[in-house]
C-alpha atoms as an extended CHARMM CRD file, in Angstrom:
* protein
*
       140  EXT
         1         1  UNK       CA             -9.0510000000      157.2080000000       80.2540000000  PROA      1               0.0000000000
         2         2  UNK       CA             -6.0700000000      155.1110000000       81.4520000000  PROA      2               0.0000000000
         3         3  UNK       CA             -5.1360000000      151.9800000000       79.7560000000  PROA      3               0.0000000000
         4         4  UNK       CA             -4.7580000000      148.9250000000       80.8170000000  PROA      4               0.0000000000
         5         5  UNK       CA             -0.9200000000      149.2910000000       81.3650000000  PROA      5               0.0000000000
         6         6  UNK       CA             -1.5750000000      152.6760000000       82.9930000000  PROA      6               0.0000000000
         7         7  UNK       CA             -4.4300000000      151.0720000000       85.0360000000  PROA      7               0.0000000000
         8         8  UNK       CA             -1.9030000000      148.2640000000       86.6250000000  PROA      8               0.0000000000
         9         9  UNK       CA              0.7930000000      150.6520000000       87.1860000000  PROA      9               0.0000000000
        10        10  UNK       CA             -1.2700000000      152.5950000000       89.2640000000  PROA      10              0.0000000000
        11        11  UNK       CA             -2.6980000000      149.4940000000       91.2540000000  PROA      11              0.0000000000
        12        12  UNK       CA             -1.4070000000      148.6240000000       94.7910000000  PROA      12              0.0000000000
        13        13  UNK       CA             -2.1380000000      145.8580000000       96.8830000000  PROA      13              0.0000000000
        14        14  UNK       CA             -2.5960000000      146.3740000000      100.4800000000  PROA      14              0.0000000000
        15        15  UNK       CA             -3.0810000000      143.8640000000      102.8710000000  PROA      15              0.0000000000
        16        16  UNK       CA             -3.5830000000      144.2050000000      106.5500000000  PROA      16              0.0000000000
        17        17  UNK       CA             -5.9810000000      142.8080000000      109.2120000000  PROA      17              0.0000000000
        18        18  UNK       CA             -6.0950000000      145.9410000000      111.3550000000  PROA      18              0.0000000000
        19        19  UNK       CA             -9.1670000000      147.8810000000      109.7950000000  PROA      19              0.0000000000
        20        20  UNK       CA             -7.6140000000      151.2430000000      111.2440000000  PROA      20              0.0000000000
        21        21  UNK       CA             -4.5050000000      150.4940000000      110.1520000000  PROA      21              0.0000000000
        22        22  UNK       CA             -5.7250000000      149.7380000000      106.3670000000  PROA      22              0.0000000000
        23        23  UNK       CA             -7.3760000000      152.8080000000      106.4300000000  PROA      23              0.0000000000
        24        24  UNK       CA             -4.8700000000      154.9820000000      107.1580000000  PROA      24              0.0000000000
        25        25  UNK       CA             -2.6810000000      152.8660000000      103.7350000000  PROA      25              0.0000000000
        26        26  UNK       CA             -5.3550000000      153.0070000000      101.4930000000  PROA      26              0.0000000000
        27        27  UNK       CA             -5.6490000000      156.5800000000      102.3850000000  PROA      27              0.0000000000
        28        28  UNK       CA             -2.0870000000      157.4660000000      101.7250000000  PROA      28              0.0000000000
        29        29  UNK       CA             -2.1430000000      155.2620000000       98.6270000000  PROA      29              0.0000000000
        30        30  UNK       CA             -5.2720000000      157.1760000000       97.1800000000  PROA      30              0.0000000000
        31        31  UNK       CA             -3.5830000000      160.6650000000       97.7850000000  PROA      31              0.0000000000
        32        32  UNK       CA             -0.3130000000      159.4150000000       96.2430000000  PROA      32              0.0000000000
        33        33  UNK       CA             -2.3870000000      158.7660000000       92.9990000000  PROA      33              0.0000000000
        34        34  UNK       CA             -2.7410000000      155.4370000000       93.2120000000  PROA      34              0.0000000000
        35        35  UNK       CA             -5.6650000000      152.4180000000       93.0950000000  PROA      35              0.0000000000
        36        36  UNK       CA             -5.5320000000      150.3830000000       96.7280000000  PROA      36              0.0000000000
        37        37  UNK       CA             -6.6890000000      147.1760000000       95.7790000000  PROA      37              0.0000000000
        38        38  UNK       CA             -7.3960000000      145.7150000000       99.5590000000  PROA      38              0.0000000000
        39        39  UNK       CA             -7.2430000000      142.6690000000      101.2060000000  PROA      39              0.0000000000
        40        40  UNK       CA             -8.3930000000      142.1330000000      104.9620000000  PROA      40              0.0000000000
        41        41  UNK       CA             -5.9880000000      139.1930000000      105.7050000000  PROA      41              0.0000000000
        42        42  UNK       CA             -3.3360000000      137.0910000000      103.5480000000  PROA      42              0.0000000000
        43        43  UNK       CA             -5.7030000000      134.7930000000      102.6500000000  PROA      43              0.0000000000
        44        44  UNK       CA             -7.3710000000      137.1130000000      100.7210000000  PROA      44              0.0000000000
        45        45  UNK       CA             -4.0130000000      138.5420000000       99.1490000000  PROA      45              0.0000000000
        46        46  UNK       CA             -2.5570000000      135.2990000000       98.4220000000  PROA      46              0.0000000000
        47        47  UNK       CA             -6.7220000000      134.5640000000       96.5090000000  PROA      47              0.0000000000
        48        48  UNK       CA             -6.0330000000      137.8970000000       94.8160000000  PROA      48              0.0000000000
        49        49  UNK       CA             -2.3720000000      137.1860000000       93.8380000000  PROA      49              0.0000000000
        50        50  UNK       CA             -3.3380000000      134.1400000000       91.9830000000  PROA      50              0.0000000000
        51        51  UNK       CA             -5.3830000000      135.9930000000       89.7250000000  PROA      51              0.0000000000
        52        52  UNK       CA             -3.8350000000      139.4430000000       89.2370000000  PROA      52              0.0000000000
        53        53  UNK       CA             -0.5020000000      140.5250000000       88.8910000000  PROA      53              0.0000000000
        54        54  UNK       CA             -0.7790000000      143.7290000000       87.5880000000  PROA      54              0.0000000000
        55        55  UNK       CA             -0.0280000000      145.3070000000       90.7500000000  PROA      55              0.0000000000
        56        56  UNK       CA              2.5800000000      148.7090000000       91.3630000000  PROA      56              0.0000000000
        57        57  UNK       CA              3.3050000000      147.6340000000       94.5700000000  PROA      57              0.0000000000
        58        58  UNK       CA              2.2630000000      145.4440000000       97.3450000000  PROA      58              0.0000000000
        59        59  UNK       CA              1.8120000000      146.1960000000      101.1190000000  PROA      59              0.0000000000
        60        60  UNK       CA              1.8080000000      143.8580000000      103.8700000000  PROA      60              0.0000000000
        61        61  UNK       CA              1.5910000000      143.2000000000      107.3470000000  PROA      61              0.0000000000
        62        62  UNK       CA              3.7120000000      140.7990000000      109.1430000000  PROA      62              0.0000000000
        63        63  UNK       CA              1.2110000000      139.2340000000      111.1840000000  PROA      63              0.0000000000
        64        64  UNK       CA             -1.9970000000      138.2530000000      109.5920000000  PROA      64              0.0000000000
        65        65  UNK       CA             -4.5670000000      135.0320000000      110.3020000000  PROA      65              0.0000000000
        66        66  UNK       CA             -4.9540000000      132.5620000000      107.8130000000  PROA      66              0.0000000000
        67        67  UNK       CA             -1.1080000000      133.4720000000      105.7640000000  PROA      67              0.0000000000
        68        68  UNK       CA              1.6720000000      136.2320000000      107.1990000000  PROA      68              0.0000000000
        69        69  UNK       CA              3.2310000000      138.4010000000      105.3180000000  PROA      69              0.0000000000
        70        70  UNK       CA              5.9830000000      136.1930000000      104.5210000000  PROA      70              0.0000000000
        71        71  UNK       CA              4.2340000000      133.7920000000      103.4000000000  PROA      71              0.0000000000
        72        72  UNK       CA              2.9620000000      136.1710000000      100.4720000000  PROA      72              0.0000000000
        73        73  UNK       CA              6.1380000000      137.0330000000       99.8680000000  PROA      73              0.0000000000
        74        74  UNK       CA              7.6220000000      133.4810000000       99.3400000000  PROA      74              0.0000000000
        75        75  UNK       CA              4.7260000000      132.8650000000       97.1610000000  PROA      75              0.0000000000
        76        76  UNK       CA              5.3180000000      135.9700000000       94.7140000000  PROA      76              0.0000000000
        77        77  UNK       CA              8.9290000000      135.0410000000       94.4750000000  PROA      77              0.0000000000
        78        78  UNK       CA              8.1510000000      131.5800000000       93.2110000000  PROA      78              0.0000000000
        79        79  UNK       CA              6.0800000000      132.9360000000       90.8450000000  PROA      79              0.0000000000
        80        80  UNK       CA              7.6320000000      134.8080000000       87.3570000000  PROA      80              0.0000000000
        81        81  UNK       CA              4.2380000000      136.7700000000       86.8130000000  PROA      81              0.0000000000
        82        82  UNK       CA              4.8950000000      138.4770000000       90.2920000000  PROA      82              0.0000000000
        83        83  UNK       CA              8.4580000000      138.7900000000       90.9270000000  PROA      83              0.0000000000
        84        84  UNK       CA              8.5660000000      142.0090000000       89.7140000000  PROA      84              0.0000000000
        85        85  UNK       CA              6.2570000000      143.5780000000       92.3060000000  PROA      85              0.0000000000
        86        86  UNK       CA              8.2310000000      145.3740000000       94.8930000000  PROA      86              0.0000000000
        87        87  UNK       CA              6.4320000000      144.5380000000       98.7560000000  PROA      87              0.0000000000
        88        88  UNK       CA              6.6570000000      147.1440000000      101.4670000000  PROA      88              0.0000000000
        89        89  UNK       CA              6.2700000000      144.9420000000      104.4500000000  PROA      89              0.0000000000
        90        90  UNK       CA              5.0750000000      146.1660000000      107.9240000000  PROA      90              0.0000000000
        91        91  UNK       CA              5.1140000000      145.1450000000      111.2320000000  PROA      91              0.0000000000
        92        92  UNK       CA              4.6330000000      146.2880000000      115.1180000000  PROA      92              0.0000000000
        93        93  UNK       CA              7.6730000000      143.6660000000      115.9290000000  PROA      93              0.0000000000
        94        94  UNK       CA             10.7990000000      145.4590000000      116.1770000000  PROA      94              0.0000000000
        95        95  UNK       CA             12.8190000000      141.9030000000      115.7260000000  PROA      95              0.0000000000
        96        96  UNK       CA             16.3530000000      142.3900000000      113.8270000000  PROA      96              0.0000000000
        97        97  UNK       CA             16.1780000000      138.9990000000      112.5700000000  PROA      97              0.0000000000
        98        98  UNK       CA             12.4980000000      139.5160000000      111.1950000000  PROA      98              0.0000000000
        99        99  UNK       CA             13.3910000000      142.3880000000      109.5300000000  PROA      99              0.0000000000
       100       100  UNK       CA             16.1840000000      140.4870000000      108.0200000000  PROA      100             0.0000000000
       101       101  UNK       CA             14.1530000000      137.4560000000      107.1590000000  PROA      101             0.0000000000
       102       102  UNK       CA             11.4910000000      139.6360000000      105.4450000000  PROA      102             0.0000000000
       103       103  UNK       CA             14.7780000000      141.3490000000      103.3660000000  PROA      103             0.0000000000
       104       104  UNK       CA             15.6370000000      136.9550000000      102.4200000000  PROA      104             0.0000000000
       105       105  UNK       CA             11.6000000000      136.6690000000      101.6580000000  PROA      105             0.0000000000
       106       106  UNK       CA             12.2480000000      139.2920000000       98.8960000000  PROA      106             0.0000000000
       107       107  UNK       CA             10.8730000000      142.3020000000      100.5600000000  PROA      107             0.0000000000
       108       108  UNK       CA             11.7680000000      145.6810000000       99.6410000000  PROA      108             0.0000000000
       109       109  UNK       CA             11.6290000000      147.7140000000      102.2220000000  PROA      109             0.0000000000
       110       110  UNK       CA             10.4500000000      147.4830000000      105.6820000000  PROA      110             0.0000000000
       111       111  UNK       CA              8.4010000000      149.5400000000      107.7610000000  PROA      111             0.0000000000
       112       112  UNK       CA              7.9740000000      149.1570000000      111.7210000000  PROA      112             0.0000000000
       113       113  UNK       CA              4.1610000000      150.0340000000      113.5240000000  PROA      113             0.0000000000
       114       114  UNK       CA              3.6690000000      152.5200000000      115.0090000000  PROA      114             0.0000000000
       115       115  UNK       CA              4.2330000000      155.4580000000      111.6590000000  PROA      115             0.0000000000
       116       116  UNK       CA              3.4480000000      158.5050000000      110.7700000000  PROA      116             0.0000000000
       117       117  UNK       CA              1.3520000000      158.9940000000      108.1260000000  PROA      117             0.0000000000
       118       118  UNK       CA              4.4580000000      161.0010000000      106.6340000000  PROA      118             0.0000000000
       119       119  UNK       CA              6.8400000000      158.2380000000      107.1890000000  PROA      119             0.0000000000
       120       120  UNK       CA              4.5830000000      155.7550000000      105.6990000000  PROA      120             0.0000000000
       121       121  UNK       CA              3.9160000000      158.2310000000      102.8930000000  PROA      121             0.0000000000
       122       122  UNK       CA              7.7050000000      158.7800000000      102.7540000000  PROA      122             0.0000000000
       123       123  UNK       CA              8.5010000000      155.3530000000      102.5370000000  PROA      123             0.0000000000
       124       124  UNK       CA              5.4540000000      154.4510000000       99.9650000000  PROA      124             0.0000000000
       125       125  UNK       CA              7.0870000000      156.8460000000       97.7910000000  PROA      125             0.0000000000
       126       126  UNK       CA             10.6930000000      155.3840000000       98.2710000000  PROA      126             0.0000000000
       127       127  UNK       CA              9.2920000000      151.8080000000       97.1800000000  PROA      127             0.0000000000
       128       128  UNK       CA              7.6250000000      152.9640000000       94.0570000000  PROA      128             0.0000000000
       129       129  UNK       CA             10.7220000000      154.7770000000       92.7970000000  PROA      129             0.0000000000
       130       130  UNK       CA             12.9930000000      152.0270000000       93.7530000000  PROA      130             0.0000000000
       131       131  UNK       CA             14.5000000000      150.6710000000       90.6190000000  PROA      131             0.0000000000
       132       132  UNK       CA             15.6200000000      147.8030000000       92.4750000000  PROA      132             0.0000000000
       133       133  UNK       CA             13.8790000000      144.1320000000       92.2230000000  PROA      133             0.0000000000
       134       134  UNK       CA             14.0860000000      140.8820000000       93.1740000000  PROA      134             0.0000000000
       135       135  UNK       CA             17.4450000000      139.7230000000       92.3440000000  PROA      135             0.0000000000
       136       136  UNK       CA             18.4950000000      142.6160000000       90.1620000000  PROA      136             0.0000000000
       137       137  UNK       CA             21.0700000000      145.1690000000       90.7000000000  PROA      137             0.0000000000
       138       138  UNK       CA             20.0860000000      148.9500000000       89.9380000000  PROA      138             0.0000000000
       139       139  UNK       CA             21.7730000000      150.3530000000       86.6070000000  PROA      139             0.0000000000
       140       140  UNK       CA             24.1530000000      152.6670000000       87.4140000000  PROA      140             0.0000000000
């Protein structure tokens, strides 16, 4: 039985309006070993994020209604209890400077659409072993 530490380090948010797309996360996040917790826009992210931080990871897309991915990201970096979260952020947009601007957000790593479920699961696993946070440095 996992505790309640273990239980939020094996939690991942995942929010994306494309019910294909979120499919194909949550799947990858499932066979990785981990709990998608799953949000159909950023609305419903942002409503879960101001509640629960005890999150592994969160995944976004760029372009959502209601709140973009951004947007979530702003928000978790102006909060202490989620700064720590490292955010995948994904997108179909190709843009240099949105790539960049999710990097200023506070994302961690970026991900263009279309993927392979082995990049994506490639990638996943690059996030979740990344020692590197919000304004930190790794150790060396």
């Amino acid at each position: 039985m996992f505790s309640k530490v273990g239980k939020a380090s094996r939690r991942i948010l995942v929010a994306d309006d494309d019910p294909v797309v979120r499919h194909l996360l949550t799947s990858i996040v499932e066979k990785e070993g981990y709990i998608p917790v799953v949000a159909e826009d950023g609305r419903e992210a942002f409503r879960i994020l101001q509640s629960d931080a005890d999150f592994r990871a969160g995944i976004f897309d760029m372009m959502m209604p209601h709140l973009e991915g951004l947007d979530i990201i702003r928000y978790m970096r102006t909060e202490k209890r989620l700064q720590r979260i490292p955010v995948m952020m994904i997108s179909a947009e190709r843009d240099l400077k949105l790539m960049a601007n999710s990097f200023v957000a506070g994302a961690t790593i970026f991900l263009t659409k279309p993927f392979k479920s082995d990049q994506f699961q490639t990638t996943l696993r690059i996030l979740l072993t990344n020692k590197i946070t919000s304004g930190k440095t790794p150790p060396h």
